[in-house]
mmCIF file of C-alpha atoms in Angstrom:
data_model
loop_
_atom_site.group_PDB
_atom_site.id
_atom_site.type_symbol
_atom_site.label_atom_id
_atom_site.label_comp_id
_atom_site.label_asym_id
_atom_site.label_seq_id
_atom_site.Cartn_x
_atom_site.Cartn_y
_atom_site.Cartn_z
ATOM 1 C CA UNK G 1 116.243 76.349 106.150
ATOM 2 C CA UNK G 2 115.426 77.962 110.059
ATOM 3 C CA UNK G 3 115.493 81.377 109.172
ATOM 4 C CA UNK G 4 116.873 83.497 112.299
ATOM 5 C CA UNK G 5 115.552 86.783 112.591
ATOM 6 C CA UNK G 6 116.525 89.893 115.095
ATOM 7 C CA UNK G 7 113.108 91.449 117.248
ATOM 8 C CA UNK G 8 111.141 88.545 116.109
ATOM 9 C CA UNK G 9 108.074 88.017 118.445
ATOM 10 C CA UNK G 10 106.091 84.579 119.401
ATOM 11 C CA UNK G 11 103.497 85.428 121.721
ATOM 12 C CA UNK G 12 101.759 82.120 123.767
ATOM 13 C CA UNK G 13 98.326 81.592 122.668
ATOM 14 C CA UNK G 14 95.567 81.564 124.999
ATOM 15 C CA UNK G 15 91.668 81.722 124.473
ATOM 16 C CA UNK G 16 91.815 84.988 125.950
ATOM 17 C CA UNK G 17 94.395 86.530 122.798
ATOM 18 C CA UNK G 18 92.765 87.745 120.021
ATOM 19 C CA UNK G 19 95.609 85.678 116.675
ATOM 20 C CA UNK G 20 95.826 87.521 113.879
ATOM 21 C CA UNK G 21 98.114 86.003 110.744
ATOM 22 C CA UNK G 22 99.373 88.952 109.007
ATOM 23 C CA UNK G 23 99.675 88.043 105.553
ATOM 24 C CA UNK G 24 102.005 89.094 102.721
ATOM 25 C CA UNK G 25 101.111 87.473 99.522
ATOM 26 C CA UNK G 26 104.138 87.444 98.212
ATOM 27 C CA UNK G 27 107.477 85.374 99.167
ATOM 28 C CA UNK G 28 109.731 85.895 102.439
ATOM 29 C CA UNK G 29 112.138 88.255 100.545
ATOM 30 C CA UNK G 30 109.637 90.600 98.989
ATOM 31 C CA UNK G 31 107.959 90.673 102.636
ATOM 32 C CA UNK G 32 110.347 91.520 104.657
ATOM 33 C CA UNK G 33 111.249 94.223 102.489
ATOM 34 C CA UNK G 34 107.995 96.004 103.072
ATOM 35 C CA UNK G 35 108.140 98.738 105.957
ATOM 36 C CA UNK G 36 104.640 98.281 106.027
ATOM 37 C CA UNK G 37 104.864 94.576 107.249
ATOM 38 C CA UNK G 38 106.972 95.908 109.594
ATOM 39 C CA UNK G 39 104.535 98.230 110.805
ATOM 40 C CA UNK G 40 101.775 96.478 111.465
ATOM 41 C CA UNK G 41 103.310 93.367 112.928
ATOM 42 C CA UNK G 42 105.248 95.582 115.558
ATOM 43 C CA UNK G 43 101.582 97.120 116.293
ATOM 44 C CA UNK G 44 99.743 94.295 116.119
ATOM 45 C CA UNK G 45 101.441 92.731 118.606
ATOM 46 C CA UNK G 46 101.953 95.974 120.961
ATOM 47 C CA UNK G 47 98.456 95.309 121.705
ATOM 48 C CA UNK G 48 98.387 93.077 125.151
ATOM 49 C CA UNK G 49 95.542 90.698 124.179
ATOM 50 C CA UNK G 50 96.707 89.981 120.556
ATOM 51 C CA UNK G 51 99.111 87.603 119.282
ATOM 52 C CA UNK G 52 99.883 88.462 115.606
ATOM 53 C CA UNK G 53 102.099 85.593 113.198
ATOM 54 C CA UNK G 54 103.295 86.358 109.757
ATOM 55 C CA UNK G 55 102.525 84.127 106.287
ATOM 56 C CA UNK G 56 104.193 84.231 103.409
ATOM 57 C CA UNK G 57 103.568 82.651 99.843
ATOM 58 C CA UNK G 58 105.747 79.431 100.290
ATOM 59 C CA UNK G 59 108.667 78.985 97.599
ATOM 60 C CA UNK G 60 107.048 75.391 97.024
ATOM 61 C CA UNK G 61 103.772 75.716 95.534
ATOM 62 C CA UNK G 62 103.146 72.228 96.966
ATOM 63 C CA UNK G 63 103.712 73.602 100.667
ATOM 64 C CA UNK G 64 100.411 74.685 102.421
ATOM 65 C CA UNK G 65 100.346 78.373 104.137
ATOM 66 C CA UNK G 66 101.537 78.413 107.941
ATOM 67 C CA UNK G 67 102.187 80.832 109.966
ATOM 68 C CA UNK G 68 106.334 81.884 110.497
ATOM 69 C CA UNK G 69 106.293 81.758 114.253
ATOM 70 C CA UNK G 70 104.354 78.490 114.984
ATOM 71 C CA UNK G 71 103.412 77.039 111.924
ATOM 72 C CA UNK G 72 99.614 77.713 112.413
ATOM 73 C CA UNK G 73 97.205 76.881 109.712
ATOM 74 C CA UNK G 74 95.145 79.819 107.885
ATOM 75 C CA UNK G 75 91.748 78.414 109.733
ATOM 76 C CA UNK G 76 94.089 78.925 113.371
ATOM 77 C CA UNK G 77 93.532 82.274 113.748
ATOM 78 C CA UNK G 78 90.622 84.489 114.295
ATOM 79 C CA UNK G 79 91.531 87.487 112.009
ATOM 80 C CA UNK G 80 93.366 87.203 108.809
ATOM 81 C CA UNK G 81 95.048 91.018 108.000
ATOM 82 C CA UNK G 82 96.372 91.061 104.149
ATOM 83 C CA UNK G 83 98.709 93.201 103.057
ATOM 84 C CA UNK G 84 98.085 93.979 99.118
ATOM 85 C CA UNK G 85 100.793 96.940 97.736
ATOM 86 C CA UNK G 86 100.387 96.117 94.128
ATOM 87 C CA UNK G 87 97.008 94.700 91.999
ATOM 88 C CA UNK G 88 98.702 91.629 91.761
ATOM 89 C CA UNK G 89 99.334 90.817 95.348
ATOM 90 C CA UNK G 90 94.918 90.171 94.861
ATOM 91 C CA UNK G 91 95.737 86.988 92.383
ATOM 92 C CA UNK G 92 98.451 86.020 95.171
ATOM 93 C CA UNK G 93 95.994 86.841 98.328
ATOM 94 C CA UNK G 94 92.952 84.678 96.325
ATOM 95 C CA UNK G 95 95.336 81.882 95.950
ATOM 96 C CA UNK G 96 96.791 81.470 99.379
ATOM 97 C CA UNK G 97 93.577 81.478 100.789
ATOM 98 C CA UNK G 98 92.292 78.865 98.958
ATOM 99 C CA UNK G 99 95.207 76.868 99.615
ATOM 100 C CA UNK G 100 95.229 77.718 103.255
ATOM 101 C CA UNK G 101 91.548 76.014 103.160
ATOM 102 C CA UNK G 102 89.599 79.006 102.819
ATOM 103 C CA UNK G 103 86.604 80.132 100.756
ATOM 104 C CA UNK G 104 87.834 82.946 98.759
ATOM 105 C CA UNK G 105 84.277 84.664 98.806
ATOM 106 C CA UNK G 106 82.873 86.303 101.836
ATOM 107 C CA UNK G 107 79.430 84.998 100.945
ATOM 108 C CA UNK G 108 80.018 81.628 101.419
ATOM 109 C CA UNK G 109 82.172 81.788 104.775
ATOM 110 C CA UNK G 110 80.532 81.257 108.293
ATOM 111 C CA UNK G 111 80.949 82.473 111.402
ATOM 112 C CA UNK G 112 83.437 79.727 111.983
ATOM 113 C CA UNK G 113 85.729 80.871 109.678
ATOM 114 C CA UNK G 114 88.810 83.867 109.992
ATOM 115 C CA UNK G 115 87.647 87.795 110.247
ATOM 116 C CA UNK G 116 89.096 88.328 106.717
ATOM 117 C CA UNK G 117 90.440 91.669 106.234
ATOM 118 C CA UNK G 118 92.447 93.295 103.593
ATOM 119 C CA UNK G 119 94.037 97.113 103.533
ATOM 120 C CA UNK G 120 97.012 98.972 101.608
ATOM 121 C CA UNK G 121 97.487 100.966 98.766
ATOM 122 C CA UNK G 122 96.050 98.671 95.833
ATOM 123 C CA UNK G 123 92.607 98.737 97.976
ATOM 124 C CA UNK G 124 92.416 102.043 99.431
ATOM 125 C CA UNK G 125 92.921 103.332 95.425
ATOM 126 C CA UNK G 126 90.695 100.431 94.038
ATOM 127 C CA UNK G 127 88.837 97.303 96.158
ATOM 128 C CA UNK G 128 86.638 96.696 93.632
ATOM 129 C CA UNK G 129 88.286 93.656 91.829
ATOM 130 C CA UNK G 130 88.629 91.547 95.275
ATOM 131 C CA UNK G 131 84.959 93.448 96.243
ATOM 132 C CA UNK G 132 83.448 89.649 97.328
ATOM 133 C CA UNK G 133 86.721 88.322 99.253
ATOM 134 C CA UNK G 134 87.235 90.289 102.888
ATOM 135 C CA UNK G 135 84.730 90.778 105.343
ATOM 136 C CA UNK G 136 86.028 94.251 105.661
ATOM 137 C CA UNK G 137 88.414 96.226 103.527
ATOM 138 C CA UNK G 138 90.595 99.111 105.576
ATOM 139 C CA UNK G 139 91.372 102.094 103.177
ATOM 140 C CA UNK G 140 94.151 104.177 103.994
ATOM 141 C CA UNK G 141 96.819 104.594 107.190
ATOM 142 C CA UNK G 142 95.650 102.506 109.876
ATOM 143 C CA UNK G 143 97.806 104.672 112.369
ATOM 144 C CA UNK G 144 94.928 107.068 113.499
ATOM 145 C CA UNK G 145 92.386 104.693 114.296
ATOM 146 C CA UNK G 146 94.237 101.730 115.371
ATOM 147 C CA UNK G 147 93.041 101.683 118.543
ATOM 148 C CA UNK G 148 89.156 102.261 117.704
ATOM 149 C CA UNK G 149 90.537 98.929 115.676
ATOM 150 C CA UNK G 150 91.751 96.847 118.397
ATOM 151 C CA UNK G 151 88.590 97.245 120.429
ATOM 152 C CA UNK G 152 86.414 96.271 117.660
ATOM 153 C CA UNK G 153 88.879 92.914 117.281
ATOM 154 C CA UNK G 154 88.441 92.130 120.967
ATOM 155 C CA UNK G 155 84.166 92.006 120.209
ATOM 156 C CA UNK G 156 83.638 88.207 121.246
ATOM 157 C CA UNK G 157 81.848 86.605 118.080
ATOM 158 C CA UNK G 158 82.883 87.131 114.170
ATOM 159 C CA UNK G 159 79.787 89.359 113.558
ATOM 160 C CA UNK G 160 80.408 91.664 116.700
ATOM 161 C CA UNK G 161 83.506 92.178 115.191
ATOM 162 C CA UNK G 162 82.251 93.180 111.971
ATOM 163 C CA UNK G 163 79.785 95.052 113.042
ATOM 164 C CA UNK G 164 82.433 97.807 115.514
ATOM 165 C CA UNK G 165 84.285 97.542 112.733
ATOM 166 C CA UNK G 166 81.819 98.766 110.363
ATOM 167 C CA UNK G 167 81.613 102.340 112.239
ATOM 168 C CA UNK G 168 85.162 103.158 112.260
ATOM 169 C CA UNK G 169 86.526 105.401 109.687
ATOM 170 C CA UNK G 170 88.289 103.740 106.690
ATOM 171 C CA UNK G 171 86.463 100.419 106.982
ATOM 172 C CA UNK G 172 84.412 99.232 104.462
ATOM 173 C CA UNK G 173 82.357 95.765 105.156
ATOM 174 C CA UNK G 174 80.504 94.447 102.420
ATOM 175 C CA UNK G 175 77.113 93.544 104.458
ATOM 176 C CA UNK G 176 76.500 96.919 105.033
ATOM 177 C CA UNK G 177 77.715 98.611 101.965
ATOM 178 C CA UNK G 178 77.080 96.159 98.949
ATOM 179 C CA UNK G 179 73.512 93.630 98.828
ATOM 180 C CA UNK G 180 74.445 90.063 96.922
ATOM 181 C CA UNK G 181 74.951 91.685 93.627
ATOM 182 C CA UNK G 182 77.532 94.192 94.455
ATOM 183 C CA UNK G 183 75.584 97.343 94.180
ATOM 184 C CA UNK G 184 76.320 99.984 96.798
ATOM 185 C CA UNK G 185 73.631 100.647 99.744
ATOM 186 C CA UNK G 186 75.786 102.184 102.547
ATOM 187 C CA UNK G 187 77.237 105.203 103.453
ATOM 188 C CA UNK G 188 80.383 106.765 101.379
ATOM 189 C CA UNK G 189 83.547 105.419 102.879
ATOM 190 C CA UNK G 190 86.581 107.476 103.034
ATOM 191 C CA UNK G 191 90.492 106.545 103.446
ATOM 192 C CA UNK G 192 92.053 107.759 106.313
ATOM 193 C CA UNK G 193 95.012 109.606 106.118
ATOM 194 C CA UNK G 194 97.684 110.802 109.140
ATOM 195 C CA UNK G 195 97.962 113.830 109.781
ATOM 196 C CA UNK G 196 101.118 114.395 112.148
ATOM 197 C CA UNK G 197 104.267 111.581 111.255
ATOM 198 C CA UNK G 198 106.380 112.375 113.377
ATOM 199 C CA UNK G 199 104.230 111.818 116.418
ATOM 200 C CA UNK G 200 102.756 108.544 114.511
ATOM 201 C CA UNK G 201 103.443 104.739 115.787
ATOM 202 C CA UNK G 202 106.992 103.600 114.556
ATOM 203 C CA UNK G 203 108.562 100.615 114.518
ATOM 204 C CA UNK G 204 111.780 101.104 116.299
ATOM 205 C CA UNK G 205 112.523 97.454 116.274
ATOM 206 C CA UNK G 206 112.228 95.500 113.163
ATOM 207 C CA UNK G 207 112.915 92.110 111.624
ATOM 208 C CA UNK G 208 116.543 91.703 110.272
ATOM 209 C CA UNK G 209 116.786 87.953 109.432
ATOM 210 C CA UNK G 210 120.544 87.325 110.038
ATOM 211 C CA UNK G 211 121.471 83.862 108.383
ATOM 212 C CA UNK G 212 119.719 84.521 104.636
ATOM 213 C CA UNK G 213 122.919 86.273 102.893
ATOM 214 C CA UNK G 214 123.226 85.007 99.223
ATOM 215 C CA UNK G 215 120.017 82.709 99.634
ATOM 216 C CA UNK G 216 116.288 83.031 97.542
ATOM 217 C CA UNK G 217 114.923 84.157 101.360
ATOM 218 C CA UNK G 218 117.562 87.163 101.401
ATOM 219 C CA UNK G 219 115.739 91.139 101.257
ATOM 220 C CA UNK G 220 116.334 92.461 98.588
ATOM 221 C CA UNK G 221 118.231 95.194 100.218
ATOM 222 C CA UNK G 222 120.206 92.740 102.664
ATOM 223 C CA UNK G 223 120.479 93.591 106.452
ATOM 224 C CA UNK G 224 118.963 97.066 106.548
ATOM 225 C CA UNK G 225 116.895 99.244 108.364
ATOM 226 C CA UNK G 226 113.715 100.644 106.976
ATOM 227 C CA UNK G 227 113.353 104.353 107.727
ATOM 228 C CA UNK G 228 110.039 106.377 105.970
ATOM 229 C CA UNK G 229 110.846 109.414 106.074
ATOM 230 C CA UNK G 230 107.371 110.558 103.861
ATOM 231 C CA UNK G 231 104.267 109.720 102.853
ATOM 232 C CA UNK G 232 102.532 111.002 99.854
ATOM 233 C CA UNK G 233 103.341 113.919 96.727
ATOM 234 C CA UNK G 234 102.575 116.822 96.004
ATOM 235 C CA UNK G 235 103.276 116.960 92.881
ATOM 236 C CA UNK G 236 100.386 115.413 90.946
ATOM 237 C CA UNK G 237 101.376 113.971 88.196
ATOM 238 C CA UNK G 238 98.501 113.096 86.414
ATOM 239 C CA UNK G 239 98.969 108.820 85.588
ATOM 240 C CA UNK G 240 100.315 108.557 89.561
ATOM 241 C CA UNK G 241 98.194 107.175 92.398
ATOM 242 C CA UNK G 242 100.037 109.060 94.792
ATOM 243 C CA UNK G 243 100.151 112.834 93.999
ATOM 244 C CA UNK G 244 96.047 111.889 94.045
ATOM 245 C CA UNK G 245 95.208 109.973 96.757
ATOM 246 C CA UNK G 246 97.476 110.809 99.202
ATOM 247 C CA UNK G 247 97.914 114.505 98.576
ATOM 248 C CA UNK G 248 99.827 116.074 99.862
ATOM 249 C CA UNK G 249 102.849 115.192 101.153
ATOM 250 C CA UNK G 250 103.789 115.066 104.611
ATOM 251 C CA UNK G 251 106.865 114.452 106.223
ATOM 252 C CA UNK G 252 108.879 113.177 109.568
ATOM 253 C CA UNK G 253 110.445 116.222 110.867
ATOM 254 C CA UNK G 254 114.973 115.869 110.915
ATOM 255 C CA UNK G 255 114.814 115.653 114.591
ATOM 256 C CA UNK G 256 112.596 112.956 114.652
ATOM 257 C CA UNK G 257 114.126 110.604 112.049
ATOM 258 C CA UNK G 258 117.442 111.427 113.204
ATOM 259 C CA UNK G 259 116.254 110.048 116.590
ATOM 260 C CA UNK G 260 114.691 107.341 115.309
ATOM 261 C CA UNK G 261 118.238 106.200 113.529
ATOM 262 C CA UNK G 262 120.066 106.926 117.562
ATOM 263 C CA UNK G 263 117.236 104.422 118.867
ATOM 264 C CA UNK G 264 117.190 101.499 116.327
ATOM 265 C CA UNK G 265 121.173 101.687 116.593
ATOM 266 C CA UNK G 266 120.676 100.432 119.803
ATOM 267 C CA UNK G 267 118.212 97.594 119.495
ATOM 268 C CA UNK G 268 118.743 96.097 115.846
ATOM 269 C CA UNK G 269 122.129 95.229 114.354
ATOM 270 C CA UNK G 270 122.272 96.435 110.670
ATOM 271 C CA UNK G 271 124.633 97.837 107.811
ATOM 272 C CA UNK G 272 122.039 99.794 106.312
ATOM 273 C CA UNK G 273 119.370 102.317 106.411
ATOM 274 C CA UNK G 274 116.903 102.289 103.306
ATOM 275 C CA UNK G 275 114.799 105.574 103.109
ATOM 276 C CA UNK G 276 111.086 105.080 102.265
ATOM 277 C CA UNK G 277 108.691 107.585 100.938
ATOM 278 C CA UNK G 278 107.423 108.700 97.681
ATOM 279 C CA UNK G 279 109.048 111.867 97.782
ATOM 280 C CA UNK G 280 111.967 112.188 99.917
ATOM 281 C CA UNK G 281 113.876 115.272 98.945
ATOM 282 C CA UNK G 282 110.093 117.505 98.876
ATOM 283 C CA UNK G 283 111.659 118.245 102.425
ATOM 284 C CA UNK G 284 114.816 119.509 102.062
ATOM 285 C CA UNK G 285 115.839 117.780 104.742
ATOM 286 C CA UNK G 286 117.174 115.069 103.350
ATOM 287 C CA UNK G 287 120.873 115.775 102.832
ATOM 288 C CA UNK G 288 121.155 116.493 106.198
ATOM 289 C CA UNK G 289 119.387 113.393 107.210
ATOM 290 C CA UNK G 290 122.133 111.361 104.908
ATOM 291 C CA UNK G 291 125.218 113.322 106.464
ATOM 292 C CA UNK G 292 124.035 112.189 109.901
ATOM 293 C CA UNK G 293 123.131 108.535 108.829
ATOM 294 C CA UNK G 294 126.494 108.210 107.225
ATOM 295 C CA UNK G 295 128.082 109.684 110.548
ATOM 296 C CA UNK G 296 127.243 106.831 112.396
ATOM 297 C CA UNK G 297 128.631 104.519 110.100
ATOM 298 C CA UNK G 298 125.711 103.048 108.062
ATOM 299 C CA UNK G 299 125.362 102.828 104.142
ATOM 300 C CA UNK G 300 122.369 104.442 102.328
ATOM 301 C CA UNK G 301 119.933 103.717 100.081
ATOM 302 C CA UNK G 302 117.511 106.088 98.405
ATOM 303 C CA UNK G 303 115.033 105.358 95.885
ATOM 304 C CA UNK G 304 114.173 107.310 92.865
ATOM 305 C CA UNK G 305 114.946 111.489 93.587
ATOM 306 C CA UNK G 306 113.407 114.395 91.270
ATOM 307 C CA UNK G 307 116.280 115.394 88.823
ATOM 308 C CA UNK G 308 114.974 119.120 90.090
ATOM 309 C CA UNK G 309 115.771 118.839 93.767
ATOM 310 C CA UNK G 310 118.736 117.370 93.413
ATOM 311 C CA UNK G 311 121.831 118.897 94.827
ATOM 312 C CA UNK G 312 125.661 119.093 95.090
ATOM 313 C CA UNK G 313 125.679 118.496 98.684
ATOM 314 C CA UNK G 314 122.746 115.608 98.075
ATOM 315 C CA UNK G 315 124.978 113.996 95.824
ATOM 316 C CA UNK G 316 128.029 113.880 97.712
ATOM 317 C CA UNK G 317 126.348 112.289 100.769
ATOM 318 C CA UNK G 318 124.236 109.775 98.928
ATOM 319 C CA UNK G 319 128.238 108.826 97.367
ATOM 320 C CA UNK G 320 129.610 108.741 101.112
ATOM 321 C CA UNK G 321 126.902 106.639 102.094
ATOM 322 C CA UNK G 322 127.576 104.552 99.325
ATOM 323 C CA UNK G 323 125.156 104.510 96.795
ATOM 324 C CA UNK G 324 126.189 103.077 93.787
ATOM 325 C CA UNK G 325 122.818 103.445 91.569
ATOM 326 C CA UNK G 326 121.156 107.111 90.914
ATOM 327 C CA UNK G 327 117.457 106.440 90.370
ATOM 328 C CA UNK G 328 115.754 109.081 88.308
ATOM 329 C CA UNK G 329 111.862 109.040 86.539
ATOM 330 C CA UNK G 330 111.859 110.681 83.582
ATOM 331 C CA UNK G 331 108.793 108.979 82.890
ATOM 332 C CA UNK G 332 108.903 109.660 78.552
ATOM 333 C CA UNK G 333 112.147 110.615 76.477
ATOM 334 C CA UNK G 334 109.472 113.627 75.179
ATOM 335 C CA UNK G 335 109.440 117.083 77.308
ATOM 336 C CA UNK G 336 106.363 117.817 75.591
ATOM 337 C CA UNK G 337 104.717 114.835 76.713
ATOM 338 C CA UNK G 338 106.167 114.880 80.314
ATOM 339 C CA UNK G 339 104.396 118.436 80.721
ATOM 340 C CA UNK G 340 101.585 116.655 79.373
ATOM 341 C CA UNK G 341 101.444 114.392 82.021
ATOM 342 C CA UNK G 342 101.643 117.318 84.641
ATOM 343 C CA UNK G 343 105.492 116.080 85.479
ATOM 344 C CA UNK G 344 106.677 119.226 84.711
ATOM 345 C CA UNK G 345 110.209 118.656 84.409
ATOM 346 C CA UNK G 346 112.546 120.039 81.090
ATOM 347 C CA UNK G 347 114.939 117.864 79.425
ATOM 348 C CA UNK G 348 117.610 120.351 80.325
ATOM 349 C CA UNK G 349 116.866 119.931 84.171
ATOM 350 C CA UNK G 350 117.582 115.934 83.891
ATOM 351 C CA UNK G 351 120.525 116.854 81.588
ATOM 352 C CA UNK G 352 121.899 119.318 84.380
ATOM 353 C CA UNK G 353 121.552 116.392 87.317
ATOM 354 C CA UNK G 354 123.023 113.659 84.983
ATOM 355 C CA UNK G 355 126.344 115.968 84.394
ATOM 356 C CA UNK G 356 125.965 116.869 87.996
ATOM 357 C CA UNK G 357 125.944 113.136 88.714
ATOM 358 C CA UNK G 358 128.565 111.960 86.415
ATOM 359 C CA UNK G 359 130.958 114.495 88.323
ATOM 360 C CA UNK G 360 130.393 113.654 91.318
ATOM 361 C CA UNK G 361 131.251 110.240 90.672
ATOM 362 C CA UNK G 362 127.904 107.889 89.788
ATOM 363 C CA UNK G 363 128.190 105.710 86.654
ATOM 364 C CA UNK G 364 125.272 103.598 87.145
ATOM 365 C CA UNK G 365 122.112 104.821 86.517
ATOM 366 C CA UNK G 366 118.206 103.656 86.094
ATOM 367 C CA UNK G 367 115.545 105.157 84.616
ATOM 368 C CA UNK G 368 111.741 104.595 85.369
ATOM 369 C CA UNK G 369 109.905 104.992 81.853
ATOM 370 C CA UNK G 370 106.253 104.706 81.130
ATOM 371 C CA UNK G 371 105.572 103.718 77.826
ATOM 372 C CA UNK G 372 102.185 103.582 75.231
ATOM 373 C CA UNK G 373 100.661 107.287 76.346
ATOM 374 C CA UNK G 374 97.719 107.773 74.052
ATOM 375 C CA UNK G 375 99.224 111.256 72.967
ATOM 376 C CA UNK G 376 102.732 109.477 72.361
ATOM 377 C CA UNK G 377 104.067 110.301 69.021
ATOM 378 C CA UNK G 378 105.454 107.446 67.327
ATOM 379 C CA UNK G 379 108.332 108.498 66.960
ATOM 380 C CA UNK G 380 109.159 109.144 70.784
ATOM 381 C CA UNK G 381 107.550 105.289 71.273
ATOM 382 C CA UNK G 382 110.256 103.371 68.583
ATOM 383 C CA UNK G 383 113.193 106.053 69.962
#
């Protein structure tokens, strides 16, 4: 099935453009419903001398890797960035590799071969497990130093590359932090974190594939608009990557989201606007930010809100935008053992927001649980 897509770039290649194949090991569906993906392929290929393609874990697991745009093989392109949100997406990354015709393990690649690097939140918390497969691991938001990052990709040979690379904040190359057996000989490395959003590179355009409704290649939230209004928590919860490594929170300011939603009206066509972040209401900001989506006719989605923050007025919009599903995270059925785990929330708050809820008009609800604490009673476990 041709897939057609809204924004979609296919930049000519020439020796003189640096290709990058910006790789999401998952399928088309999960990929394009990563703002992140979004993100970097809009920067990527902002940068004159670079031509970046996308590559996606094929529904056939007979069909070798390619690149979306022009059907490039893995061993095309001079840089290979991966994409890894979840530990899993490391199996996925290993596998397309190898069947894109790669060598897995950075010690027994050449200087022929792709500029292998991987970033995102599974590495920046933990690299260790894929430790042997990039030539350079990028920990944190690449926003800051992205242009330190271009010049080092525009270094003529592999290892010139590696090497500018290698002195930027956030990058962490295994030649000059690890010998052959893995133990560490370099400096410390540190993830780089954003400090101003609002004023941070945004994908105003993005990919809305138009042709996919009802099919396996469909996002999962149709033909929407991503729109991250946060980044990090600052709540810290203690068994939560988040509140830890990205603390605290910051935040777009209203003004700028809101004129984010009056630009992307005019150059995307969508029914939608999905809100991204891992703690969207810490603002306060956000019913306002629903009222004004809704006022320009769009639906809303919002994932998982703090039974504490929410709100009457939240509530009502999220229902006029037409949100069917409230997502709340208890996390454990046991107030003792939520405090426990630093999410200091009383069963009589989530009580309060489901009554709130139900009156308001939601019936559908989900719940994110953890389950098997090691201070669990048994009881709370079997209950």
């Amino acid at each position: 099935m041709l897939i057609k897509e809204q924004n979609a770039i296919q930049k000519k290649w020439s020796p003189n453009r640096t290709s990058i194949g910006l790789i999401y090991p998952n399928t088309y569906r999960v990929a394009m419903t990563s703002l992140g993906m979004q993100l970097l392929y809009f920067l990527f290929n902002s940068w004159e001398n670079f031509a970046c393609e996308r590559v996606f874990k094929p529904l056939d697991s007979e069909v070798l890797p390619y690149s979306l745009e022009s059907q490039k093989k893995l061993s095309d392109f001079d840089v290979l960035a991966i994409s890894c949100q979840f530990e899993h997406d490391y199996l996925e990354a290993i596998a397309l590799l190898h069947r894109g015709g790669i060598n897995p393990d950075v010690r027994k690649r050449d200087e022929h071969a792709p500029l292998i690097l991987i970033g995102g939140p599974s590495p920046t918390s933990n690299p260790f497990p894929v430790l042997f497969t990039p030539d350079v691991f990028f920990l944190g938001d690449i926003e800051p130093v992205a242009n330190k990052i271009r010049l080092a990709l525009e270094k003529e040979t592999k290892k010139e590359k590696v090497e500018a690379l290698s002195n930027i904040p956030g990058c962490m190359v295994f030649n000059y932090h690890y010998n052959e057996s893995g133990e560490w000989i370099g400096k410390k490395v540190q993830s780089i974190r954003t400090k101003n959003l609002s004023d941070s590179f945004y994908p105003i355009k993005q990919i809305i594939p138009d042709n996919v409704k009802g099919t396996k290649n469909e996002p999962i939230f149709g033909k929407a608009y991503y729109l991250e209004t946060d980044r990090g928590c600052s709540e810290r919860c203690l068994f939560c990557f988040v509140g830890h490594c990205r603390f605290p929170r910051i935040g777009r300011s209203l003004e700028r989201l809101m004129d984010i939603i009056e630009q992307a009206s005019q150059v995307n066509d969508f029914e939608k606007v999905v809100l991204y972040g891992s703690a969207v209401a810490q603002s306060g900001i956000l019913d306002k930010l629903i009222e004004f989506i809704v006022s320009k006719g769009y639906e809303v989605s919002c994932a998982s809100i703090r039974a504490d923050y929410l709100t009457e007025d939240l509530l009502l919009n999220l229902r006029k935008g037409k949100q069917r599903t409230l997502s709340l995270a208890p996390e454990t059925g046991d107030e003792n053992q939520r405090f426990a785990i630093n999410k200091r929330m009383s069963d009589e708050t989530i009580y309060t927001a489901l009554k709130l809820a139900w009156d308001i008009g939601f019936r559908r609800l989900k719940l994110y649980m953890i389950y098997g604490f090691p201070s669990e009673k048994e009881e709370v476990k079997y209950n």
